[in-house]
Tab-separated table of C-alpha atoms and ligand atoms in Angstrom:
chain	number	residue	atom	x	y	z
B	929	UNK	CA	100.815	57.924	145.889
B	930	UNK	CA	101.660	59.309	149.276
B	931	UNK	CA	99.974	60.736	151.612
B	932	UNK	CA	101.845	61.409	155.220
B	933	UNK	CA	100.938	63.447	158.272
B	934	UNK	CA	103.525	65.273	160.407
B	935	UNK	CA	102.743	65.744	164.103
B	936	UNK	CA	106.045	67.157	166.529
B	937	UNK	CA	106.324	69.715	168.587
B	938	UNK	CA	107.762	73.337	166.831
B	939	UNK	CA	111.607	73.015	166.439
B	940	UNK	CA	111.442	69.099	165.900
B	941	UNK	CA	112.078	69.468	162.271
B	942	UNK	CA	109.200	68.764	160.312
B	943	UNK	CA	109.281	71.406	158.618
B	944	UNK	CA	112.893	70.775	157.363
B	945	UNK	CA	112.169	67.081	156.971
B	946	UNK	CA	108.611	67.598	155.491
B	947	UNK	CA	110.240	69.390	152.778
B	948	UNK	CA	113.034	66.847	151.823
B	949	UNK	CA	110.410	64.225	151.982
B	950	UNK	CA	108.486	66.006	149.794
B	951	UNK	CA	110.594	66.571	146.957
B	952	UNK	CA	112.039	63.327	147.280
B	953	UNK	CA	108.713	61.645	146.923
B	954	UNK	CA	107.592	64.169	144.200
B	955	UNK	CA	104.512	65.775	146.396
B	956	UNK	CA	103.496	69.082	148.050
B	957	UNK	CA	104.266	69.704	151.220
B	958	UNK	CA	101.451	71.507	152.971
B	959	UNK	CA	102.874	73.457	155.799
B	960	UNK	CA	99.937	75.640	157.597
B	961	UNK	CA	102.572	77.831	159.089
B	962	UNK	CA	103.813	79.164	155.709
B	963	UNK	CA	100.406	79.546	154.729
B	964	UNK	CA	99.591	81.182	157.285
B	965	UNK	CA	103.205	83.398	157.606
B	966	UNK	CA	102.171	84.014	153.739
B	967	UNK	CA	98.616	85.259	154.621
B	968	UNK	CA	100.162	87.490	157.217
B	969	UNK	CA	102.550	89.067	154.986
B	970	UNK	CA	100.452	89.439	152.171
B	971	UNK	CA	98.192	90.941	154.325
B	972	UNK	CA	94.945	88.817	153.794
B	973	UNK	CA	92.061	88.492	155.251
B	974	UNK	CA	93.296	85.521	156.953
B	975	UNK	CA	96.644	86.286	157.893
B	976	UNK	CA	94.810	89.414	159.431
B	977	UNK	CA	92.721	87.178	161.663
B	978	UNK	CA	95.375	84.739	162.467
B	979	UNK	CA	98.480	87.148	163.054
B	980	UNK	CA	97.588	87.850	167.229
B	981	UNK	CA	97.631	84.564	167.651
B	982	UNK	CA	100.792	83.430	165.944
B	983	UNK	CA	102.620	86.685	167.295
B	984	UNK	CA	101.503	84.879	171.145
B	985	UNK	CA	102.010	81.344	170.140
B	986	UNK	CA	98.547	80.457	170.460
B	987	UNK	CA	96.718	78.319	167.948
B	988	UNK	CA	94.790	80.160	164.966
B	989	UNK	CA	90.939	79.369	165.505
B	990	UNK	CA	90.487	76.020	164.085
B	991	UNK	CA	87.731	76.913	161.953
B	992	UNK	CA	90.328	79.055	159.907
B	993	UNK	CA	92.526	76.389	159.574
B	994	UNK	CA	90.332	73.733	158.566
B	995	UNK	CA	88.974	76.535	155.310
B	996	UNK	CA	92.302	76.834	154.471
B	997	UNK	CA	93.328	72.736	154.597
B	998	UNK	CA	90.301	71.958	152.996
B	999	UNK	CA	91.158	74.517	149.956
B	1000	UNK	CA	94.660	73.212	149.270
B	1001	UNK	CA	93.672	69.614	149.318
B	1002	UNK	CA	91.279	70.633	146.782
B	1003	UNK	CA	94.234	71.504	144.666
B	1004	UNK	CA	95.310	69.489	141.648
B	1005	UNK	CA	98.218	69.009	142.922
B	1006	UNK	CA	97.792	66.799	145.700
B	1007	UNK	CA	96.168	64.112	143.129
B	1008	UNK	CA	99.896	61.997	144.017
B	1009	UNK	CA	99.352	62.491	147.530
B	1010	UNK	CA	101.103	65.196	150.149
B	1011	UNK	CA	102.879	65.936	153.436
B	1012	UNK	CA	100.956	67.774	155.696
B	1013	UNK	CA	103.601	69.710	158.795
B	1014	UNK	CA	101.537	71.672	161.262
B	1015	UNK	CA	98.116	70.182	161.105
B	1016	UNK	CA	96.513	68.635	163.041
B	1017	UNK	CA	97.328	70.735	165.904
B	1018	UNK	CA	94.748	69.426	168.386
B	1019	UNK	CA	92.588	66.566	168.731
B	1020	UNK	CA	89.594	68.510	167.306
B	1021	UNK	CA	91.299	69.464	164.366
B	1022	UNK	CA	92.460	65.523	163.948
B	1023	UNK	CA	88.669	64.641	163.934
B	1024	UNK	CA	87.821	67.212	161.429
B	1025	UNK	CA	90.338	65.762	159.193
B	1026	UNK	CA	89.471	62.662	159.436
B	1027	UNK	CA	85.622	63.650	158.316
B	1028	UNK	CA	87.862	65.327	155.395
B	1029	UNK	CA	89.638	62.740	154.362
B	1030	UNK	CA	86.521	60.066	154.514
B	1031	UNK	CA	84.685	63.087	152.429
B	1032	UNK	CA	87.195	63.046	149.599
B	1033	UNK	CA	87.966	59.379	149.943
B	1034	UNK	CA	91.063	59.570	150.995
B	1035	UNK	CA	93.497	58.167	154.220
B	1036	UNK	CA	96.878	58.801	155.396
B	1037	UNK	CA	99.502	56.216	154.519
B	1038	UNK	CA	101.622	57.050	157.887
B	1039	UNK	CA	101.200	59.508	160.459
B	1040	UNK	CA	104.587	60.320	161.714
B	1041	UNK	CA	105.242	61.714	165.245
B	1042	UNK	CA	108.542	63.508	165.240
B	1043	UNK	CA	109.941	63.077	168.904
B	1044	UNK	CA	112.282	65.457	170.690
B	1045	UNK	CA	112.464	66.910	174.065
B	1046	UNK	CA	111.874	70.183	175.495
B	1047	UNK	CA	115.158	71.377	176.338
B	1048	UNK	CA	117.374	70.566	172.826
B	1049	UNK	CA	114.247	72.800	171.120
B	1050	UNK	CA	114.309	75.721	172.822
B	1051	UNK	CA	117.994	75.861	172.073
B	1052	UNK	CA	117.054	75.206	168.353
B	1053	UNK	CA	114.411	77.614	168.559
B	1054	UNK	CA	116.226	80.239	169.933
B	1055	UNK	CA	119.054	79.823	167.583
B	1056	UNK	CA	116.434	80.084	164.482
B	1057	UNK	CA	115.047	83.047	165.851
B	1058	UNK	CA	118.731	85.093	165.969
B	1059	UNK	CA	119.558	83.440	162.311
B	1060	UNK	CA	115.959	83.842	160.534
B	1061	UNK	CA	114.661	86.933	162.342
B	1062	UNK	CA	110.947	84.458	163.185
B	1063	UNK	CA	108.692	86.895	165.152
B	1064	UNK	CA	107.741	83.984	167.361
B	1065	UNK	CA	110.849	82.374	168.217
B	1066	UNK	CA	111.794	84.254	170.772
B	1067	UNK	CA	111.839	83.013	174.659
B	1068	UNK	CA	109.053	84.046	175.809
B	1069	UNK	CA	106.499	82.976	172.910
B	1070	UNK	CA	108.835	79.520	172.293
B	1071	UNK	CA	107.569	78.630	176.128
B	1072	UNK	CA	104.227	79.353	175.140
B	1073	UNK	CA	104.211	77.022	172.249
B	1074	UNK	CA	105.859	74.600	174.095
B	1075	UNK	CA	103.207	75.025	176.254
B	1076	UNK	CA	100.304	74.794	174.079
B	1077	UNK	CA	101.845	71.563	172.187
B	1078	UNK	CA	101.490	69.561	175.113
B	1079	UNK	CA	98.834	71.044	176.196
B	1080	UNK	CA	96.962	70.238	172.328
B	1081	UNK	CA	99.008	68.795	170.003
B	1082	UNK	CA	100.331	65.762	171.936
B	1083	UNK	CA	97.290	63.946	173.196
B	1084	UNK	CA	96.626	63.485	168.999
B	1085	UNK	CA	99.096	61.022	169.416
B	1086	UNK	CA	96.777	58.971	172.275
B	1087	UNK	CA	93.850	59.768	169.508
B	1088	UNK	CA	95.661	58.064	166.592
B	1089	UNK	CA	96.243	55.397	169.483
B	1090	UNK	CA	96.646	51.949	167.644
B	1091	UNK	CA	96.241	53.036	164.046
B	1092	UNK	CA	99.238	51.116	162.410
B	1093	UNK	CA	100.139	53.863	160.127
B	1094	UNK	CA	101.394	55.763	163.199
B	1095	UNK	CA	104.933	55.742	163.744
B	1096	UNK	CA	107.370	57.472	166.193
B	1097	UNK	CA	110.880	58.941	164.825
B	1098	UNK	CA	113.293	60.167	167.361
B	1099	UNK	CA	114.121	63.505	165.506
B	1100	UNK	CA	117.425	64.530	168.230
B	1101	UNK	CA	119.786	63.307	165.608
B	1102	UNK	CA	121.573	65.106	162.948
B	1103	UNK	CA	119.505	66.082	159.767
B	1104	UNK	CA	120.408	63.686	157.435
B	1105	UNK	CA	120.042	60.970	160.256
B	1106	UNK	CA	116.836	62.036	160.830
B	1107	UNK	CA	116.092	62.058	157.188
B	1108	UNK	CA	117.346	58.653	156.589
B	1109	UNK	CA	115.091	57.302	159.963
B	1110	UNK	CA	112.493	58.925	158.073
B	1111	UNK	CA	112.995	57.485	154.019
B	1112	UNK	CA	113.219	54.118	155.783
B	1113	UNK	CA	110.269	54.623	157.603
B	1114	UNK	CA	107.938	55.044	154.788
B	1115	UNK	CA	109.816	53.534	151.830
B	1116	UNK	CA	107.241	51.632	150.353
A	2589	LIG	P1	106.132	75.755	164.861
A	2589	LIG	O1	105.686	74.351	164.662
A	2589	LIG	O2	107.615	75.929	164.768
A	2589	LIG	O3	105.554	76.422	166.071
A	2589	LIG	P2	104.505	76.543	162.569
A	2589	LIG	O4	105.086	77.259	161.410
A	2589	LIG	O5	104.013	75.165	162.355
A	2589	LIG	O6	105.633	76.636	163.657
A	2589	LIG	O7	103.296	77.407	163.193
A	2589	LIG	C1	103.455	78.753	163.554
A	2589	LIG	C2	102.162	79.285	164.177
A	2589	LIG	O8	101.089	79.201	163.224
A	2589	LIG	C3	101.642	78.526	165.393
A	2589	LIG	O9	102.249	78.946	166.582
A	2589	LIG	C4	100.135	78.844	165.342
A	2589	LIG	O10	99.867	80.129	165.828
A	2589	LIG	C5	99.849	78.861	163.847
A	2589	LIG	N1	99.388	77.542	163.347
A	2589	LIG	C6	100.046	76.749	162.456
A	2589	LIG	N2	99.336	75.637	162.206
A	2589	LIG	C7	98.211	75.717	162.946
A	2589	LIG	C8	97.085	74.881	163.150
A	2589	LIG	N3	96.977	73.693	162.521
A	2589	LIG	N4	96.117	75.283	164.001
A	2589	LIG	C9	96.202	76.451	164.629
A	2589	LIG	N5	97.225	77.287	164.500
A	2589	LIG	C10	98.237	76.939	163.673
């Protein structure tokens, strides 16, 4: 049983990490960005309210999200635990899971913040948005999400503050590196 949060900002690798981790420890890796790149495409009520937002780099409205996290924990397949990469996002959303997790009786194991700076992610950025063809990596919106991670998604890591499953990972390292910081990390 696992059960490990992912905070970075976008290009940091959790969501290349999340995965490895996730088939390594045998759980599902929850990433609200493909579920919400899934709604979009599938053309669902949800991916029709969140697509303006993701097309600026602007968070989705948090109630959204939360609907959405709440369903797939409800899955049976999280009963061995999971890897959630891209939530929370802000401090609000980090409160509302924890009034989740205490619903369902649950906690995270480690909370894992993904560190790397500004300037070696909007090169990876921009070189994911020439070789995958992502709507939102281009300049312009990568600044904004830049923008709105530190704005948002960083001062989570000040909320967590001293809880001891939080852990910082310097992710400007070569993949496996980073994978092997990570394994070490959490091994049990
Ligand atoms: P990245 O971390 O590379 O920016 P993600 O795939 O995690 O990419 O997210 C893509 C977009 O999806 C975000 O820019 C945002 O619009 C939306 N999104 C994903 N997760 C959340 C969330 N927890 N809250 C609000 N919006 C979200």
């Amino acid at each position: 049983m696992t059960r490990l949060i992912f905070l970075g900002p976008p290009g940091a690798g959790k969501g290349t990490q999340a995965k490895v981790l996730a088939d390594w420890l045998g759980i599902p890796h929850i990433s609200t960005g493909d579920i919400l790149r899934d709604s979009v495409a599938n053309q669902t009520p949800l991916g029709q309210k969140a697509k303006d937002y993701m097309d600026r780099g602007d968070l989705v409205p948090d109630s959204l999200i939360l609907d959405m996290i709440r369903d797939r924990l409800s899955q049976t397949d999280t009963a061995q635990g999971w890897i959630l990469d891209g939530f929370p996002r802000n401090v609000a959303q980090a409160r509302q899971l924890d009034e989740l997790l205490e619903a369902m009786g649950q906690t995270s194991d480690r909370i894992i913040n993904l560190k790397v700076d500004d300037a070696v992610l909007i090169e990876r950025l921009l070189a994911r948005g020439q070789d995958q063809g992502r709507s939102d990596d281009t300049r312009e919106v990568i600044e904004r999400r830049l923008q709105v991670f530190h704005e948002n998604t960083a001062p989570i890591v000040d909320f967590y503050g001293d809880r001891p499953a939080l852990i910082s990972i310097d992710g400007d390292a070569p993949m496996a590196e980073v994978t092997q910081r990570l394994k070490d990390a959490i091994a049990p």
